[in-house]
Structures are given as C-alpha cells and as structure tokens.
Tab-separated table of C-alpha atoms in Angstrom:
chain	number	residue	atom	x	y	z
C	1	UNK	CA	0.083	0.038	0.170
C	2	UNK	CA	1.275	3.597	-0.599
C	3	UNK	CA	0.749	6.328	1.658
C	4	UNK	CA	1.765	9.955	1.999
C	5	UNK	CA	2.253	12.065	5.277
C	6	UNK	CA	2.127	15.577	5.460
C	7	UNK	CA	2.544	16.023	9.442
C	8	UNK	CA	2.466	19.853	9.457
C	9	UNK	CA	-1.338	20.948	8.740
C	10	UNK	CA	-0.818	24.863	8.785
C	11	UNK	CA	1.919	26.912	8.493
C	12	UNK	CA	1.932	30.906	8.595
C	13	UNK	CA	4.655	33.262	7.594
C	14	UNK	CA	5.239	36.887	6.846
C	15	UNK	CA	5.866	37.912	3.074
C	16	UNK	CA	9.068	37.166	2.132
C	17	UNK	CA	10.007	34.858	4.482
C	18	UNK	CA	11.349	30.927	3.177
C	19	UNK	CA	9.163	28.368	4.401
C	20	UNK	CA	9.485	24.421	3.586
C	21	UNK	CA	6.817	22.187	3.517
C	22	UNK	CA	7.398	18.455	4.328
C	23	UNK	CA	6.710	15.312	2.753
C	24	UNK	CA	7.257	11.640	3.843
C	25	UNK	CA	6.367	9.007	1.969
C	26	UNK	CA	5.963	4.804	2.015
C	27	UNK	CA	5.903	2.642	-1.056
C	28	UNK	CA	6.565	-0.865	-2.007
C	29	UNK	CA	7.232	-0.063	-5.255
C	30	UNK	CA	10.906	0.233	-6.810
C	31	UNK	CA	9.560	2.580	-9.401
C	32	UNK	CA	7.091	5.679	-8.522
C	33	UNK	CA	6.372	9.224	-9.256
C	34	UNK	CA	6.008	11.881	-6.558
C	35	UNK	CA	4.119	15.136	-7.385
C	36	UNK	CA	3.140	18.389	-5.345
C	37	UNK	CA	-0.106	20.476	-6.443
C	38	UNK	CA	-1.237	23.708	-5.365
C	39	UNK	CA	-5.078	24.296	-4.541
C	40	UNK	CA	-5.896	27.744	-4.109
C	41	UNK	CA	-9.222	28.964	-2.419
C	42	UNK	CA	-11.032	28.728	-5.737
C	43	UNK	CA	-10.500	24.912	-5.571
C	44	UNK	CA	-8.527	23.858	-8.589
C	45	UNK	CA	-5.375	21.578	-8.285
C	46	UNK	CA	-2.500	22.898	-9.856
C	47	UNK	CA	0.301	20.949	-11.161
C	48	UNK	CA	3.471	22.119	-9.563
C	49	UNK	CA	5.882	19.127	-10.316
C	50	UNK	CA	6.736	15.867	-10.961
C	51	UNK	CA	9.184	13.667	-9.647
C	52	UNK	CA	10.683	10.282	-10.706
C	53	UNK	CA	12.060	7.862	-8.067
C	54	UNK	CA	15.633	7.443	-9.869
C	55	UNK	CA	16.128	10.794	-10.586
C	56	UNK	CA	17.291	12.254	-7.089
C	57	UNK	CA	18.569	15.235	-8.524
C	58	UNK	CA	16.809	18.445	-6.760
C	59	UNK	CA	14.596	20.775	-8.598
C	60	UNK	CA	14.648	24.704	-8.918
C	61	UNK	CA	12.233	26.541	-10.590
C	62	UNK	CA	12.187	30.175	-9.487
C	63	UNK	CA	10.903	30.844	-6.393
C	64	UNK	CA	10.101	26.967	-5.386
C	65	UNK	CA	12.576	24.438	-5.033
C	66	UNK	CA	12.284	20.729	-3.988
C	67	UNK	CA	14.621	18.105	-2.193
C	68	UNK	CA	14.214	14.458	-2.961
C	69	UNK	CA	15.734	12.041	-0.617
C	70	UNK	CA	15.321	8.246	-1.654
C	71	UNK	CA	17.306	7.204	1.801
C	72	UNK	CA	14.575	9.184	4.149
C	73	UNK	CA	11.562	8.716	1.670
C	74	UNK	CA	10.876	12.158	1.620
C	75	UNK	CA	10.339	15.009	-0.888
C	76	UNK	CA	10.306	18.406	0.651
C	77	UNK	CA	9.077	21.819	-1.097
C	78	UNK	CA	10.653	25.045	-0.605
C	79	UNK	CA	9.638	28.280	-1.142
C	80	UNK	CA	11.645	30.975	-1.039
C	81	UNK	CA	10.874	34.931	-0.419
C	82	UNK	CA	7.114	33.598	0.131
C	83	UNK	CA	4.155	36.145	-1.149
C	84	UNK	CA	0.655	36.805	-0.342
C	85	UNK	CA	-0.116	34.775	-4.010
C	86	UNK	CA	1.279	31.769	-2.484
C	87	UNK	CA	-1.365	31.071	0.284
C	88	UNK	CA	-3.210	28.010	-0.815
C	89	UNK	CA	-3.146	24.464	0.549
C	90	UNK	CA	-0.342	22.572	-1.051
C	91	UNK	CA	-0.725	18.563	-1.540
C	92	UNK	CA	1.867	16.252	-1.809
C	93	UNK	CA	1.237	12.990	-3.691
C	94	UNK	CA	2.353	9.369	-5.018
C	95	UNK	CA	1.932	7.208	-7.635
C	96	UNK	CA	3.133	3.748	-9.233
C	97	UNK	CA	4.496	3.941	-12.730
C	98	UNK	CA	2.832	1.839	-15.352
C	99	UNK	CA	-1.186	0.523	-15.609
C	100	UNK	CA	-2.861	2.334	-12.847
C	101	UNK	CA	-1.240	5.834	-12.176
C	102	UNK	CA	-3.971	6.831	-9.552
C	103	UNK	CA	-2.302	9.089	-6.952
C	104	UNK	CA	-2.105	8.527	-3.249
C	105	UNK	CA	-2.546	12.227	-1.627
C	106	UNK	CA	-1.033	13.355	1.521
C	107	UNK	CA	-3.803	15.749	3.778
C	108	UNK	CA	-2.524	18.959	2.476
C	109	UNK	CA	-0.792	21.821	4.526
C	110	UNK	CA	-2.374	24.749	4.584
C	111	UNK	CA	0.206	27.815	4.111
C	112	UNK	CA	-0.884	31.660	4.774
C	113	UNK	CA	1.304	34.233	3.909
C	114	UNK	CA	0.798	37.490	5.734
C	115	UNK	CA	1.860	40.710	4.290
Z	1	UNK	CA	-5.047	24.131	-25.087
Z	2	UNK	CA	-7.974	24.008	-23.259
Z	3	UNK	CA	-7.721	22.603	-19.693
Z	4	UNK	CA	-10.004	20.035	-18.083
Z	5	UNK	CA	-13.750	21.477	-17.518
Z	6	UNK	CA	-16.536	20.267	-15.211
Z	7	UNK	CA	-20.036	20.910	-14.716
Z	8	UNK	CA	-21.739	21.772	-13.072
Z	9	UNK	CA	-19.577	23.493	-10.373
Z	10	UNK	CA	-21.828	23.320	-7.658
Z	11	UNK	CA	-24.806	21.280	-7.404
Z	12	UNK	CA	-27.204	21.751	-4.095
Z	13	UNK	CA	-29.672	18.311	-3.851
Z	14	UNK	CA	-31.649	16.648	-1.452
Z	15	UNK	CA	-31.168	13.593	-0.070
Z	16	UNK	CA	-32.424	10.528	-1.977
Z	17	UNK	CA	-32.273	12.525	-4.941
Z	18	UNK	CA	-30.138	11.467	-8.119
Z	19	UNK	CA	-26.991	13.814	-9.294
Z	20	UNK	CA	-24.910	13.496	-12.434
Z	21	UNK	CA	-21.675	15.401	-12.974
Z	22	UNK	CA	-19.707	15.626	-16.363
Z	23	UNK	CA	-15.815	16.432	-16.902
Z	24	UNK	CA	-14.435	17.296	-20.232
Z	25	UNK	CA	-10.795	16.224	-20.454
Z	26	UNK	CA	-7.826	18.089	-22.192
Z	27	UNK	CA	-8.545	16.811	-26.367
Z	28	UNK	CA	-5.945	13.950	-26.564
Z	29	UNK	CA	-5.702	12.474	-23.253
Z	30	UNK	CA	-6.605	8.867	-22.887
Z	31	UNK	CA	-6.738	8.592	-19.342
Z	32	UNK	CA	-9.654	10.250	-17.120
Z	33	UNK	CA	-9.804	9.817	-13.472
Z	34	UNK	CA	-12.244	10.484	-10.525
Z	35	UNK	CA	-11.137	11.768	-6.931
Z	36	UNK	CA	-13.570	12.797	-4.120
Z	37	UNK	CA	-12.076	15.371	-1.662
Z	38	UNK	CA	-13.780	16.002	1.815
Z	39	UNK	CA	-12.998	18.991	3.958
Z	40	UNK	CA	-9.685	19.331	5.244
Z	41	UNK	CA	-8.567	16.078	3.357
Z	42	UNK	CA	-6.730	15.151	0.255
Z	43	UNK	CA	-8.216	13.777	-2.814
Z	44	UNK	CA	-8.987	10.226	-2.636
Z	45	UNK	CA	-9.373	8.487	-6.147
Z	46	UNK	CA	-12.716	6.543	-6.851
Z	47	UNK	CA	-11.936	5.497	-10.564
Z	48	UNK	CA	-10.256	5.614	-14.074
Z	49	UNK	CA	-10.622	5.285	-17.400
Z	50	UNK	CA	-8.263	4.426	-20.029
Z	51	UNK	CA	-10.091	5.545	-23.196
Z	52	UNK	CA	-13.800	4.027	-22.838
Z	53	UNK	CA	-12.874	1.070	-20.372
Z	54	UNK	CA	-13.279	1.626	-16.917
Z	55	UNK	CA	-10.062	-0.090	-15.488
Z	56	UNK	CA	-10.223	0.295	-11.344
Z	57	UNK	CA	-13.196	1.255	-9.086
Z	58	UNK	CA	-12.316	2.435	-5.268
Z	59	UNK	CA	-14.033	0.533	-2.643
Z	60	UNK	CA	-15.115	3.982	-2.032
Z	61	UNK	CA	-17.024	3.560	-5.078
Z	62	UNK	CA	-20.786	2.106	-3.390
Z	63	UNK	CA	-23.163	0.641	-5.804
Z	64	UNK	CA	-24.759	4.227	-6.058
Z	65	UNK	CA	-22.066	5.527	-7.829
Z	66	UNK	CA	-21.538	4.900	-11.687
Z	67	UNK	CA	-19.279	6.496	-13.964
Z	68	UNK	CA	-19.142	6.295	-17.956
Z	69	UNK	CA	-16.965	7.432	-20.394
Z	70	UNK	CA	-18.884	6.597	-23.904
Z	71	UNK	CA	-16.192	7.063	-26.793
Z	72	UNK	CA	-13.469	7.974	-24.859
Z	73	UNK	CA	-14.065	11.651	-24.631
Z	74	UNK	CA	-16.411	12.860	-21.680
Z	75	UNK	CA	-17.050	10.895	-18.814
Z	76	UNK	CA	-20.164	11.173	-16.485
Z	77	UNK	CA	-20.422	10.370	-12.638
Z	78	UNK	CA	-23.624	9.526	-11.416
Z	79	UNK	CA	-24.638	9.536	-7.962
Z	80	UNK	CA	-27.866	7.674	-6.997
Z	81	UNK	CA	-30.194	8.438	-3.883
Z	82	UNK	CA	-27.736	10.406	-2.375
Z	83	UNK	CA	-26.781	10.605	1.399
Z	84	UNK	CA	-25.279	13.388	3.025
Z	85	UNK	CA	-21.874	11.543	3.607
Z	86	UNK	CA	-21.653	12.258	-0.306
Z	87	UNK	CA	-21.005	15.726	0.577
Z	88	UNK	CA	-17.548	16.801	-0.977
Z	89	UNK	CA	-15.859	18.108	-3.910
Z	90	UNK	CA	-15.341	15.623	-7.065
Z	91	UNK	CA	-12.604	15.900	-9.071
Z	92	UNK	CA	-11.812	15.115	-12.410
Z	93	UNK	CA	-8.317	14.700	-14.026
Z	94	UNK	CA	-6.749	13.698	-17.475
Z	95	UNK	CA	-4.125	12.655	-18.560
Z	96	UNK	CA	-2.029	11.197	-21.468
Z	97	UNK	CA	-0.004	7.831	-21.442
Z	98	UNK	CA	3.647	8.769	-22.210
Z	99	UNK	CA	6.899	7.599	-20.560
Z	100	UNK	CA	6.230	10.139	-17.617
Z	101	UNK	CA	2.703	10.450	-16.859
Z	102	UNK	CA	1.224	13.639	-15.175
Z	103	UNK	CA	-2.602	14.082	-14.154
Z	104	UNK	CA	-4.072	17.595	-14.715
Z	105	UNK	CA	-7.275	18.605	-12.743
Z	106	UNK	CA	-10.463	20.583	-13.754
Z	107	UNK	CA	-12.098	22.883	-11.224
Z	108	UNK	CA	-14.182	19.970	-9.356
Z	109	UNK	CA	-18.177	19.994	-9.017
Z	110	UNK	CA	-19.148	20.653	-5.175
Z	111	UNK	CA	-21.511	18.823	-3.867
Z	112	UNK	CA	-23.824	19.842	-0.863
Z	113	UNK	CA	-26.586	17.118	-0.015
Z	114	UNK	CA	-29.406	18.595	2.521
C-alpha cells in the first residue's frame, strides 16, 4: 500500500520569509512518481512538479525548489521569499508507474502568507 | 490548449435525489480519473478510464455510484439516492499515457446534500 504523510497541517509566515513544506512517503514499489500540487481557494488543483524515483537530483524553478531524498523517503518543497499569492493548500502525492497511476495524496498543508 | 472542465461547478440537492456530473478532459488525453475530496482531506481516488474502458474502481465507489466514458471522450459520474455523506468536492483529472504521466485537474464540482 502507498501512503503519504504531511505532518504539518498549517503554516503561517510573513511575506518574504522562506518556508519548507515536508512530505514523507511509503511505498513498496521500486519505481514511482512523486508530485506536488497547489490548491488555491478557488479549489482547482494546480500541478507544480513531478519527480521520478530514479532521479534524485534536486530541482529549482524560480522561487520554488524541491529536495528529494530516497534514503529518508522524503520529498520536501521550499518556497523562497514567500508572497501573499503563495497562500494555498499544498498537497504531496505519490503514484505507481505503468498501468494504474492513481494518485495517493497526503492531507495537505495550509500555507498562509501574511503581508 | 484548454484545460479540464467540469459541470456543474456547484450542486445542491436533497437527500435521495440523483445527481450527475460531467467532465471534459484535455483533448487527446486518453486517461481520465475521478477523485473525491472532503473538507480538510486530500483527494481520494474513485475510478479511472483508459479511453472508454473503466479499469479500476475504488472501494469508496459504492453501488450507488456509476461512471461512464462513452467513446473515450467526456465522462459522467452519477450518484443515485444521494446521502448527506456524499457531500464533497468531486474532482476530475486527465492525462496522456507517455513515458512519464502527469494528471491535470479540473475545477471540481462541489456537491452539497441537504
């Protein structure tokens, strides 16, 4: 069975602070995908990143960066110089590769960025 | 390229009524997924289609729920004899089977059963 744990439930920061959202996963599969999605108040899930299990290279995209560590089964997400528009619920998710790629989501982290 | 669309966006119904939701995937996407999200939780998988074939259904999908994807294009999710516990956001996602698959989500249909 697959499981995603997002231990943080709510985080509040002041604009321009850096913030890290934690994600820990469990799977017996040797190959898998990890994802982060953003859900703003409008409700639509917005895809942010996909990471393959065989690629542990960290990734940076503008103010966003992701740290994948297979040894600790973690896939953490850092927002640098946070902005009010970053306020949303962030979900980490896990899927198998191949036939059924259904996503297993964590419970989400509510990020509030105050001006 | 238009995104995934879902209709209606909101639905209020009385317990015992039937409701139907529609999802239009991104064109040429051959996989379509349905998820349900309750307040404070992450989305949970309900079912998925590859083209017109429904390949897996979750245990969450009771016999009151049925989904179709005729001709492998849009999909419908019907709930019969709705119960208050069915109140949730119903999300649809589509993807294209390639070497690395990413699901893109629609805006969801928020259902409230009174």
